[in-house]
Amino acid sequence: MSIITQSIANADREARYLSRGELNTLHRYFERGAQRLRIAAIVTANIDTIVEKGSEKFWQRCQITPSNSGNLTFRSSCMRDQGWYLRLITYAVVVGDIDPLQASGIKGAKAMYTSLEIPLRNLVVCMDCLKEVTLDLLNPEDQEEVSPYFDYLIQGLTP
Amino acid sequence: MIDRTNGGSPPAHPQVFHTVPTAVIAEAEQRDRYPQQSELRELSAFFSSGQKRLEIAAALAQNADRIVAAGANRIFTGGSPMAYLERATDPIGLPGSGYYIGEDFLSAKARSKANLAQEPRSIDPTSGLMDWFKSLFAQGRPNAPSRFRTIDISKYGVVRMKRSMRDLDWFLRYTTYAIVAGDTNILSVNVRGLRGVIPEDVTLATVVALQEMQWKAAQYVDAEAKALVKRYFEVLITEYLVEKPNPRLRFGASKLHPGQPLPQSYYDSALPTPRLVIKPGLSETEKQEAIRAAYRQVFERDVTQIYGVALYDLESQVKNGQLSMKEFVRQLGCSRLYRREFYEPFTISRVIELACRHFLGRGLSCLEEFQTYFEVISEGGLPALVNALVDSQEYADYFGEETVPYLRKLGLEAQECRNWGPQLSLFRYSTPVRKVPQFVTTFAGQQRPLPNQHPYGVGNDPLEIQFGAIFPQETRHPKTQPAHFSTTSRRILIDSGLHNGRNGDRNGNTHWGRVPGTFGHPLLKLEPTHQPRRGNNAQGPYLDVARHSIEAVILGTYRQVFGRDVFDGQRQMVAETKLKGGEITLREFVRQLAKSRPFRRLYWENLYITKAIEYIHRRLLGRPTYSREELNRYYDLVAKQGFYGLVDALIDSPEYIEEFGEDTVPYERYLTPRGYAMRSPQGPLAWWKLRDNPDIAGDWMAAHTPRQPVKIRSTVDSVVASAPSARSAQIAMATATSQQPREMAQPASDQSTRTNQGAGSEQSPIVAGSSAPMSGSNAERPSASANDQKLPSSGTNPS
């Protein structure tokens, strides 16, 4: 579901042409398309750095956490999950909608992490670090674009 | 069969079409990777052309009326076709908006109003003229084929005209959508195969109209956009001309489930998920991708070195072509990792569900299927199950030797509605985390109450019910499934006084304590000779007037049958006289009371039938009804013989005669923790207020009946004798009054472990037999309550 799909679906439900307001929204979306792609490209290129820095920051803030316990499996799965969430963020940025985040990043995630005995609070801290590190790489304009998605993610994971 | 359970069905909003970004993201997500360079380029082109496409869409929408009019005027003659075009301005009344008002159902007033509102939308004559002039000089106006005949509006009929105009308008609308989305998928989903739906004779006319619209629409955009508009209309016309497509069939899962057809458009609208295959000719990266997809399907995640798997051997065999994908999947299923992740942590039914997801890409279809696989797994274990799934006909039909199994989700094929919720929920990625089997619990929820289950609600203990609780909560937790309950289940018996020779004190009172809210003395027995009872020899013969006088028995009977003392005017003097005179037995007396006018008014006339039966049953037999079967019998009885038949049936029942005989007043025989809580001074709510609520009957007694200090002192002495070292503590205790038993008990518990152990066996049976909530509250302060009970009796029994 992207912003385009959404407005078309809305219009279709009411059997009307796209309204002026919807066209304007789409207009803005297209205008910013290049910017969105640029953000996605930057994040994709720096994925390893971001995850590495992010986890360092995370372990500084949360020293007692499964991934910092010296267990190699925990450590690498933590980093894998970070990369995974970052990828979802890029999807969401490209599409301009929270749907990819929600569908595969937030629904059921709490239950999953709880059952894996991973403290959700630490996970939220981890996402916070990830957000900070990512935002460091971007210019203010891009930051404004990306941070809502991170916020939505953090909001969704907060226990 | 009642489906009491909400299957947890999530609302599903299928995506009915896709656009460039969603398609790209879906593809990337399915392969677990970032968008590739080529895809980003595609997206970037899409974004940069966005403005242009929006402009086109806006222009078309603005001139929609004219475009549609052009198309319509081309094919219709003899009137103004635009008069029949109704455009929805208000969503209310459209199908899907919640309240659809078919035109035939409008009232006369509303219809005239609606007609007034639809002022014929005539095209401005001058602009029409202008258009006509323009069209004379415009190039490229399509020629209609010679076979084409215009349609006369008056002959065509109002209803069909309206439909035709609506369709033309909708064609244009979908074209604008498709232009905005940059993808023709919307057109194919909505238009494909319409030719098979619309009557055959207008196919040609429709195509002519569409071509006219195409030409007309191109007039309103600039040269650059003309090509684009033209292209989308071409797609529209091509899709329209496609024969009505065959529905796609979902293969049957079992004999009980033949396949289900799925419309082609449904299939078309699904997001394009690539099916990965392993073939000899593929490149290394493609093979690697397919293998990863297999891991994701079977293990629900990427399997890397960190999982410590030695699957590399298998991997290389697949790449060499020694193993087919089917065999590879089978080996994965039989691997140690699969066993560890999806077999060991779960119950068998959950294992079957998950395996079905992993190897067939769908959820369980029905109970019968589940039973089949359950048998397989019980006989041969996990490998047998995996083999059964992989070797099944269904696997061969869908995946064959080469394809990697995939989730057959919404949009990919028809879903069975009866498992709708669990199917979708099983496909969510965190499903292995859920420990409770999804399907089996749902099947269990679609139950008719078992013969031994109480029809009210699904609590664990149907003995004590609240009458209002007929309608169970719809959203119950799967963990709180009802326990089967039958006559053989263990329950709490109220002491009837029959055994007081064994564990009662001198007065025949047991020290278990009286349950608050029970009526009077446990046992009232009519003994016309007024002889002392036998079996109480140790105490010698005695006569307790309060218990055994005929007057007391009569009053007790009233209390039991009516639930309270009756007013003088309500007493059945005739029956009483007869009883006193020995003309009737006590059982007969009870019967007459139950058939009396006040009783009928109290328990029959004002209550609905179930409640009435329940009350009368409790009053006369001293217990709640057991089960649905029992209640059904009473319903039947009541329907055929009425109130008096019910009373007779209860009093003549073998159970009554066995329990109470001819001369015993019925008494309340069973009590459950819940019922106990309801009667306790604070009411049922006091369950959570442990401190306010005496948790055992003995506790309650301790607070309400004075004790004999002599006994307590003797207890203390015996304790002192056994433990002289703690003398000072005992002296302090001895001075305590009997009104504070708990304070005394606390110091004693330090050293007299023997006393505590004894207390366990002599505790109130109400506690011993109670179910979880009660023992839970009891556990809060075990030593205190035990000692309260303990002190007096251990004094008489120092050994």
Coordinates of N, CA, C and O in Angstrom, one line a residue, chain B residues 701-761:
Chain B
M701 N -15.4 -18.9 61.3 CA -15.9 -19.4 62.6 C -15.1 -18.8 63.7 O -15.6 -18.3 64.8
A702 N -13.8 -18.8 63.5 CA -12.9 -18.3 64.5 C -13.2 -16.8 64.8 O -13.0 -16.4 66.0
A703 N -13.6 -16.1 63.9 CA -13.9 -14.7 64.1 C -15.3 -14.5 64.8 O -15.6 -13.5 65.3
H704 N -16.2 -15.5 64.7 CA -17.5 -15.3 65.2 C -18.0 -16.1 66.4 O -18.9 -15.8 67.0
T705 N -17.3 -17.2 66.7 CA -17.7 -17.9 67.9 C -16.7 -17.8 69.0 O -15.5 -17.9 68.7
P706 N -17.1 -17.6 70.2 CA -16.2 -17.5 71.3 C -15.6 -18.9 71.5 O -16.2 -19.9 71.3
R707 N -14.4 -18.9 72.0 CA -13.8 -20.2 72.3 C -13.6 -20.4 73.8 O -13.8 -19.5 74.6
Q708 N -13.3 -21.6 74.2 CA -13.1 -21.9 75.6 C -11.6 -21.7 75.9 O -10.8 -22.5 75.4
P709 N -11.3 -20.8 76.7 CA -9.9 -20.5 77.0 C -9.2 -21.7 77.7 O -8.0 -21.9 77.5
V710 N -10.0 -22.6 78.3 CA -9.4 -23.7 79.0 C -8.6 -24.6 77.9 O -7.5 -25.0 78.2
K711 N -9.2 -24.8 76.9 CA -8.6 -25.7 75.8 C -7.3 -25.1 75.3 O -6.3 -25.7 75.1
I712 N -7.3 -23.8 75.2 CA -6.2 -23.1 74.6 C -5.0 -23.3 75.6 O -3.9 -23.6 75.2
R713 N -5.3 -23.1 76.9 CA -4.3 -23.2 77.8 C -3.7 -24.6 77.8 O -2.5 -24.8 77.8
S714 N -4.5 -25.6 77.7 CA -3.9 -26.9 77.7 C -3.1 -27.2 76.5 O -2.0 -27.8 76.6
T715 N -3.4 -26.6 75.4 CA -2.5 -26.7 74.2 C -1.2 -26.1 74.5 O -0.1 -26.7 74.2
V716 N -1.2 -24.9 75.1 CA 0.0 -24.3 75.4 C 0.9 -25.1 76.3 O 2.1 -25.3 76.1
D717 N 0.2 -25.7 77.3 CA 1.0 -26.5 78.2 C 1.7 -27.6 77.5 O 2.9 -27.9 77.7
S718 N 1.0 -28.3 76.6 CA 1.6 -29.4 75.9 C 2.8 -29.0 75.1 O 3.8 -29.6 75.0
V719 N 2.6 -27.8 74.5 CA 3.7 -27.3 73.7 C 4.9 -27.0 74.5 O 6.1 -27.3 74.2
V720 N 4.6 -26.4 75.7 CA 5.7 -26.0 76.6 C 6.4 -27.2 77.0 O 7.6 -27.2 77.1
A721 N 5.7 -28.3 77.3 CA 6.3 -29.5 77.8 C 7.3 -30.0 76.7 O 8.3 -30.5 77.1
S722 N 6.9 -29.9 75.5 CA 7.7 -30.5 74.5 C 8.9 -29.6 74.2 O 9.9 -30.1 73.6
A723 N 8.8 -28.3 74.5 CA 9.9 -27.4 74.1 C 10.2 -26.4 75.2 O 9.7 -25.3 75.2
P724 N 10.8 -26.9 76.3 CA 11.0 -26.0 77.5 C 11.9 -24.8 77.2 O 11.8 -23.8 77.9
S725 N 12.7 -24.9 76.2 CA 13.7 -23.8 76.0 C 13.0 -22.5 75.6 O 13.5 -21.4 75.9
A726 N 11.8 -22.6 75.0 CA 11.2 -21.4 74.6 C 10.1 -21.0 75.6 O 9.0 -20.5 75.2
R727 N 10.4 -21.1 76.8 CA 9.4 -21.0 77.8 C 8.8 -19.6 77.9 O 7.6 -19.4 78.0
S728 N 9.6 -18.6 77.8 CA 9.2 -17.3 77.9 C 8.1 -16.9 76.9 O 7.1 -16.3 77.1
A729 N 8.4 -17.4 75.7 CA 7.4 -17.1 74.6 C 6.1 -17.7 74.9 O 5.0 -17.2 74.7
Q730 N 6.1 -18.9 75.4 CA 4.9 -19.6 75.7 C 4.1 -18.9 76.8 O 2.9 -18.8 76.7
I731 N 4.8 -18.4 77.8 CA 4.1 -17.7 78.8 C 3.4 -16.5 78.3 O 2.3 -16.2 78.6
A732 N 4.1 -15.8 77.5 CA 3.5 -14.6 76.8 C 2.2 -15.0 76.1 O 1.2 -14.3 76.1
M733 N 2.3 -16.2 75.5 CA 1.2 -16.6 74.7 C 0.0 -17.0 75.6 O -1.1 -16.7 75.3
A734 N 0.3 -17.6 76.7 CA -0.7 -18.1 77.6 C -1.6 -16.9 78.1 O -2.7 -17.1 78.4
T735 N -1.0 -15.8 78.2 CA -1.8 -14.7 78.7 C -2.7 -14.0 77.6 O -3.5 -13.2 77.9
A736 N -2.4 -14.4 76.5 CA -3.3 -13.8 75.4 C -4.7 -14.3 75.5 O -4.9 -15.4 76.0
T737 N -5.6 -13.5 75.0 CA -7.0 -13.9 75.1 C -7.4 -14.7 73.9 O -6.7 -14.7 72.9
S738 N -8.5 -15.4 74.1 CA -8.9 -16.3 73.0 C -9.4 -15.5 71.8 O -9.7 -16.1 70.8
Q739 N -9.7 -14.3 72.0 CA -10.2 -13.5 70.9 C -9.2 -13.1 69.8 O -9.5 -12.6 68.8
Q740 N -7.9 -13.4 70.1 CA -6.9 -13.1 69.2 C -6.1 -14.3 68.8 O -4.9 -14.4 69.1
P741 N -6.7 -15.2 68.3 CA -6.0 -16.5 68.0 C -4.8 -16.4 67.1 O -3.8 -17.1 67.2
R742 N -4.9 -15.4 66.2 CA -3.8 -15.4 65.2 C -2.5 -14.9 65.9 O -1.4 -15.4 65.5
E743 N -2.6 -13.9 66.8 CA -1.4 -13.4 67.4 C -0.8 -14.5 68.2 O 0.4 -14.6 68.3
M744 N -1.6 -15.4 68.8 CA -1.0 -16.5 69.5 C -0.3 -17.5 68.6 O 0.7 -18.1 68.9
A745 N -1.0 -17.7 67.5 CA -0.5 -18.7 66.7 C 0.9 -18.4 66.1 O 1.7 -19.3 65.9
Q746 N 1.1 -17.2 65.8 CA 2.4 -16.9 65.1 C 3.6 -17.3 65.9 O 4.4 -18.0 65.3
P747 N 3.8 -17.0 67.2 CA 5.0 -17.5 67.8 C 5.1 -19.0 67.9 O 6.1 -19.6 67.8
A748 N 3.9 -19.6 68.1 CA 3.9 -21.0 68.2 C 4.4 -21.7 67.0 O 5.0 -22.8 67.0
S749 N 4.2 -21.1 65.8 CA 4.5 -21.8 64.6 C 6.0 -22.0 64.4 O 6.5 -22.8 63.6
D750 N 6.8 -21.2 65.2 CA 8.3 -21.3 65.0 C 8.8 -22.6 65.4 O 9.6 -23.2 64.6
Q751 N 8.3 -23.1 66.4 CA 8.9 -24.4 66.9 C 8.1 -25.6 66.8 O 8.6 -26.7 66.8
S752 N 6.8 -25.4 66.8 CA 5.9 -26.6 66.8 C 5.6 -27.0 65.4 O 4.5 -26.9 64.9
T753 N 6.6 -27.5 64.7 CA 6.4 -28.0 63.4 C 5.4 -29.2 63.4 O 4.7 -29.4 62.4
R754 N 5.5 -29.9 64.4 CA 4.6 -31.1 64.5 C 3.2 -30.6 64.4 O 2.4 -31.2 63.8
T755 N 2.9 -29.6 65.2 CA 1.6 -29.0 65.2 C 1.1 -28.6 63.8 O 0.0 -28.9 63.4
N756 N 2.1 -28.0 63.1 CA 1.7 -27.5 61.8 C 1.4 -28.7 60.8 O 0.5 -28.6 60.0
Q757 N 2.2 -29.7 60.9 CA 2.0 -30.8 60.0 C 0.7 -31.4 60.3 O -0.1 -31.8 59.4
G758 N 0.3 -31.5 61.6 CA -1.0 -32.1 61.9 C -2.1 -31.2 61.4 O -3.1 -31.8 60.9
A759 N -1.8 -30.0 61.4 CA -2.9 -29.1 60.9 C -3.3 -29.3 59.5 O -4.5 -29.2 59.2
G760 N -2.4 -29.7 58.7 CA -2.7 -29.9 57.3 C -3.8 -30.9 57.1 O -4.7 -30.7 56.4
S761 N -3.7 -32.0 57.9 CA -4.7 -33.1 57.7 C -6.1 -32.7 58.3 O -7.1 -33.3 57.9

